[in-house]
Amino acid sequence: IWHEPTDDFVLRRNYFYSGLYHQHIRRYFDHFQKDQLKVILFDELKNNPEKTIKETLEFLEVDPDFPIDSQAQHNVSGVTNSRFIKWLYKKPNFWVDSIRGFIPKAIRRQVEILLRKRSFQKPRMKNSTRRRIIEAYRSEIEALEALLDKDLSGWLSVKDD
């Protein structure tokens, strides 16, 4: 039986499709030589940012000693239980918008970073959800592992709470 896909269905399908890394990256390998591409895993960047940045700069034939701040975090997300923080981030917010012009941007940015660090926490995914996702992507992860010749076994494991 055919039915019109709901926005939720389309959204879920698009999220799933965007996670098919092997399919996406393979297309590049179909058109470029392997030595022309550098695939950087988030895990590599997170676990060893300085080394990963240096290797990337070398790959790009840029001075590998060029100073880059690898500690800066942008677009940090999370959830908060603070009613005040939720109020601050509510859009539109007349009070916040009114004082914005009186506080220099650099100070506003520092306050925002501090509030996010202290008030926002990343929610933990349930292990049952993680297992379902792993099973949905298992063949894709294994194919990507072979394509990149990198150990992705950590992507296939569930850490117990």
mmCIF file of C-alpha atoms in Angstrom:
data_model
loop_
_atom_site.group_PDB
_atom_site.id
_atom_site.type_symbol
_atom_site.label_atom_id
_atom_site.label_comp_id
_atom_site.label_asym_id
_atom_site.label_seq_id
_atom_site.Cartn_x
_atom_site.Cartn_y
_atom_site.Cartn_z
ATOM 1 C CA ILE A 1 0.000 0.000 0.000
ATOM 2 C CA TRP A 2 1.455 3.356 -1.025
ATOM 3 C CA HIS A 3 1.132 6.350 1.243
ATOM 4 C CA GLU A 4 2.670 9.779 1.180
ATOM 5 C CA PRO A 5 5.802 9.831 3.308
ATOM 6 C CA THR A 6 5.489 12.005 6.356
ATOM 7 C CA ASP A 7 8.044 14.676 7.165
ATOM 8 C CA ASP A 8 9.254 12.389 9.960
ATOM 9 C CA PHE A 9 9.764 9.530 7.497
ATOM 10 C CA VAL A 10 11.701 11.762 5.084
ATOM 11 C CA LEU A 11 13.789 13.172 7.915
ATOM 12 C CA ARG A 12 14.680 9.703 9.235
ATOM 13 C CA ARG A 13 15.508 8.436 5.740
ATOM 14 C CA ASN A 14 17.738 11.453 5.059
ATOM 15 C CA TYR A 15 19.560 11.046 8.384
ATOM 16 C CA PHE A 16 20.160 7.380 7.648
ATOM 17 C CA TYR A 17 21.379 8.098 4.122
ATOM 18 C CA SER A 18 23.825 10.760 5.327
ATOM 19 C CA GLY A 19 25.451 8.100 7.535
ATOM 20 C CA LEU A 20 26.274 5.808 4.612
ATOM 21 C CA TYR A 21 29.894 6.972 4.633
ATOM 22 C CA HIS A 22 31.232 4.115 2.524
ATOM 23 C CA GLN A 23 28.851 4.931 -0.319
ATOM 24 C CA HIS A 24 29.677 8.640 -0.200
ATOM 25 C CA ILE A 25 33.451 8.269 0.118
ATOM 26 C CA ARG A 26 33.640 5.467 -2.456
ATOM 27 C CA ARG A 27 32.369 7.902 -5.098
ATOM 28 C CA TYR A 28 35.453 10.055 -4.526
ATOM 29 C CA PHE A 29 37.711 7.012 -4.784
ATOM 30 C CA ASP A 30 35.984 6.160 -8.082
ATOM 31 C CA HIS A 31 37.138 9.478 -9.550
ATOM 32 C CA PHE A 32 40.401 10.274 -7.773
ATOM 33 C CA GLN A 33 43.564 8.374 -6.958
ATOM 34 C CA LYS A 34 43.903 7.295 -3.350
ATOM 35 C CA ASP A 35 46.916 9.560 -2.769
ATOM 36 C CA GLN A 36 44.820 12.565 -3.834
ATOM 37 C CA LEU A 37 42.360 12.056 -0.982
ATOM 38 C CA LYS A 38 42.685 12.323 2.764
ATOM 39 C CA VAL A 39 39.836 11.000 4.865
ATOM 40 C CA ILE A 40 39.945 12.205 8.453
ATOM 41 C CA LEU A 41 37.886 10.387 11.042
ATOM 42 C CA PHE A 42 36.355 12.423 13.830
ATOM 43 C CA ASP A 43 37.866 9.932 16.284
ATOM 44 C CA GLU A 44 41.353 10.765 14.991
ATOM 45 C CA LEU A 45 40.761 14.492 15.294
ATOM 46 C CA LYS A 46 39.258 14.153 18.757
ATOM 47 C CA ASN A 47 41.902 11.771 20.137
ATOM 48 C CA ASN A 48 44.967 13.454 18.662
ATOM 49 C CA PRO A 49 44.107 16.869 17.203
ATOM 50 C CA GLU A 50 47.660 18.184 16.878
ATOM 51 C CA LYS A 51 48.894 15.114 14.969
ATOM 52 C CA THR A 52 45.805 15.026 12.747
ATOM 53 C CA ILE A 53 46.079 18.727 11.912
ATOM 54 C CA LYS A 54 49.809 18.409 11.176
ATOM 55 C CA GLU A 55 49.215 15.413 8.868
ATOM 56 C CA THR A 56 46.415 17.295 7.114
ATOM 57 C CA LEU A 57 48.597 20.347 6.562
ATOM 58 C CA GLU A 58 51.369 18.116 5.188
ATOM 59 C CA PHE A 59 48.864 16.426 2.878
ATOM 60 C CA LEU A 60 47.776 19.858 1.617
ATOM 61 C CA GLU A 61 51.433 20.810 1.189
ATOM 62 C CA VAL A 62 51.011 23.662 3.649
ATOM 63 C CA ASP A 63 53.549 24.520 6.343
ATOM 64 C CA PRO A 64 52.815 21.828 8.981
ATOM 65 C CA ASP A 65 54.050 24.174 11.707
ATOM 66 C CA PHE A 66 51.426 26.793 10.892
ATOM 67 C CA PRO A 67 49.846 27.665 14.261
ATOM 68 C CA ILE A 68 46.286 26.391 14.579
ATOM 69 C CA ASP A 69 44.256 26.482 17.788
ATOM 70 C CA SER A 70 43.147 22.870 18.128
ATOM 71 C CA GLN A 71 41.512 23.503 21.505
ATOM 72 C CA ALA A 72 38.787 25.859 20.274
ATOM 73 C CA GLN A 73 35.359 24.264 20.179
ATOM 74 C CA HIS A 74 32.670 25.642 17.916
ATOM 75 C CA ASN A 75 28.947 24.900 17.856
ATOM 76 C CA VAL A 76 29.075 22.943 21.106
ATOM 77 C CA SER A 77 25.686 21.406 21.683
ATOM 78 C CA GLY A 78 23.885 19.767 24.528
ATOM 79 C CA VAL A 79 20.813 20.004 26.708
ATOM 80 C CA THR A 80 20.183 21.877 29.910
ATOM 81 C CA ASN A 81 17.749 21.597 32.762
ATOM 82 C CA SER A 82 18.231 25.247 33.697
ATOM 83 C CA ARG A 83 15.076 27.286 33.147
ATOM 84 C CA PHE A 84 17.178 30.451 33.049
ATOM 85 C CA ILE A 85 19.448 29.116 30.295
ATOM 86 C CA LYS A 86 16.429 27.918 28.317
ATOM 87 C CA TRP A 87 14.945 31.411 28.686
ATOM 88 C CA LEU A 88 18.208 33.022 27.491
ATOM 89 C CA TYR A 89 18.241 30.907 24.325
ATOM 90 C CA LYS A 90 14.529 31.318 23.604
ATOM 91 C CA LYS A 91 13.886 33.082 20.304
ATOM 92 C CA PRO A 92 12.783 35.818 20.118
ATOM 93 C CA ASN A 93 13.985 37.147 23.470
ATOM 94 C CA PHE A 94 13.286 40.861 23.872
ATOM 95 C CA TRP A 95 15.588 41.358 26.870
ATOM 96 C CA VAL A 96 18.581 39.535 25.434
ATOM 97 C CA ASP A 97 18.122 41.220 22.046
ATOM 98 C CA SER A 98 17.856 44.635 23.748
ATOM 99 C CA ILE A 99 21.163 44.439 25.617
ATOM 100 C CA ARG A 100 23.078 42.704 22.834
ATOM 101 C CA GLY A 101 24.106 46.031 21.267
ATOM 102 C CA PHE A 102 25.616 47.312 24.538
ATOM 103 C CA ILE A 103 27.951 44.383 25.178
ATOM 104 C CA PRO A 104 30.964 43.904 22.899
ATOM 105 C CA LYS A 105 30.806 40.795 20.725
ATOM 106 C CA ALA A 106 34.023 39.329 22.178
ATOM 107 C CA ILE A 107 32.617 39.506 25.717
ATOM 108 C CA ARG A 108 29.259 38.071 24.620
ATOM 109 C CA ARG A 109 31.089 35.182 22.979
ATOM 110 C CA GLN A 110 33.145 34.441 26.099
ATOM 111 C CA VAL A 111 30.014 34.513 28.279
ATOM 112 C CA GLU A 112 28.233 32.179 25.865
ATOM 113 C CA ILE A 113 31.166 29.727 25.886
ATOM 114 C CA LEU A 114 31.236 29.765 29.688
ATOM 115 C CA LEU A 115 27.452 29.256 29.953
ATOM 116 C CA ARG A 116 27.543 26.356 27.496
ATOM 117 C CA LYS A 117 30.434 24.655 29.281
ATOM 118 C CA ARG A 118 28.743 24.918 32.659
ATOM 119 C CA SER A 119 25.102 24.478 31.692
ATOM 120 C CA PHE A 120 24.897 22.135 28.718
ATOM 121 C CA GLN A 121 25.505 18.416 28.840
ATOM 122 C CA LYS A 122 25.488 15.900 26.043
ATOM 123 C CA PRO A 123 22.720 13.358 26.552
ATOM 124 C CA ARG A 124 23.854 9.739 26.548
ATOM 125 C CA MET A 125 22.424 7.439 23.953
ATOM 126 C CA LYS A 126 20.728 4.334 25.308
ATOM 127 C CA ASN A 127 22.691 1.159 24.624
ATOM 128 C CA SER A 128 19.625 -0.392 22.996
ATOM 129 C CA THR A 129 19.464 2.525 20.550
ATOM 130 C CA ARG A 130 23.196 2.293 19.865
ATOM 131 C CA ARG A 131 22.859 -1.459 19.139
ATOM 132 C CA ARG A 132 20.039 -0.814 16.637
ATOM 133 C CA ILE A 133 22.099 1.847 14.872
ATOM 134 C CA ILE A 134 25.179 -0.388 14.765
ATOM 135 C CA GLU A 135 23.179 -3.223 13.225
ATOM 136 C CA ALA A 136 21.620 -0.869 10.653
ATOM 137 C CA TYR A 137 25.064 0.376 9.573
ATOM 138 C CA ARG A 138 27.184 -2.748 10.217
ATOM 139 C CA SER A 139 27.776 -3.720 6.570
ATOM 140 C CA GLU A 140 28.431 -0.088 5.663
ATOM 141 C CA ILE A 141 31.002 0.274 8.466
ATOM 142 C CA GLU A 142 32.749 -2.955 7.464
ATOM 143 C CA ALA A 143 32.905 -1.815 3.826
ATOM 144 C CA LEU A 144 34.276 1.574 4.892
ATOM 145 C CA GLU A 145 36.878 -0.125 7.075
ATOM 146 C CA ALA A 146 38.108 -2.065 4.033
ATOM 147 C CA LEU A 147 38.012 0.969 1.740
ATOM 148 C CA LEU A 148 40.021 3.168 4.112
ATOM 149 C CA ASP A 149 42.187 0.363 5.496
ATOM 150 C CA LYS A 150 41.459 1.684 8.996
ATOM 151 C CA ASP A 151 40.303 -0.118 12.113
ATOM 152 C CA LEU A 152 36.696 0.889 12.765
ATOM 153 C CA SER A 153 35.946 -1.846 15.299
ATOM 154 C CA GLY A 154 35.190 0.855 17.867
ATOM 155 C CA TRP A 155 32.240 1.912 15.720
ATOM 156 C CA LEU A 156 30.784 -1.578 16.100
ATOM 157 C CA SER A 157 31.003 -1.858 19.879
ATOM 158 C CA VAL A 158 28.676 -0.801 22.671
ATOM 159 C CA LYS A 159 30.309 0.372 25.858
ATOM 160 C CA ASP A 160 28.365 -0.793 28.901
ATOM 161 C CA ASP A 161 27.234 1.895 31.314
#
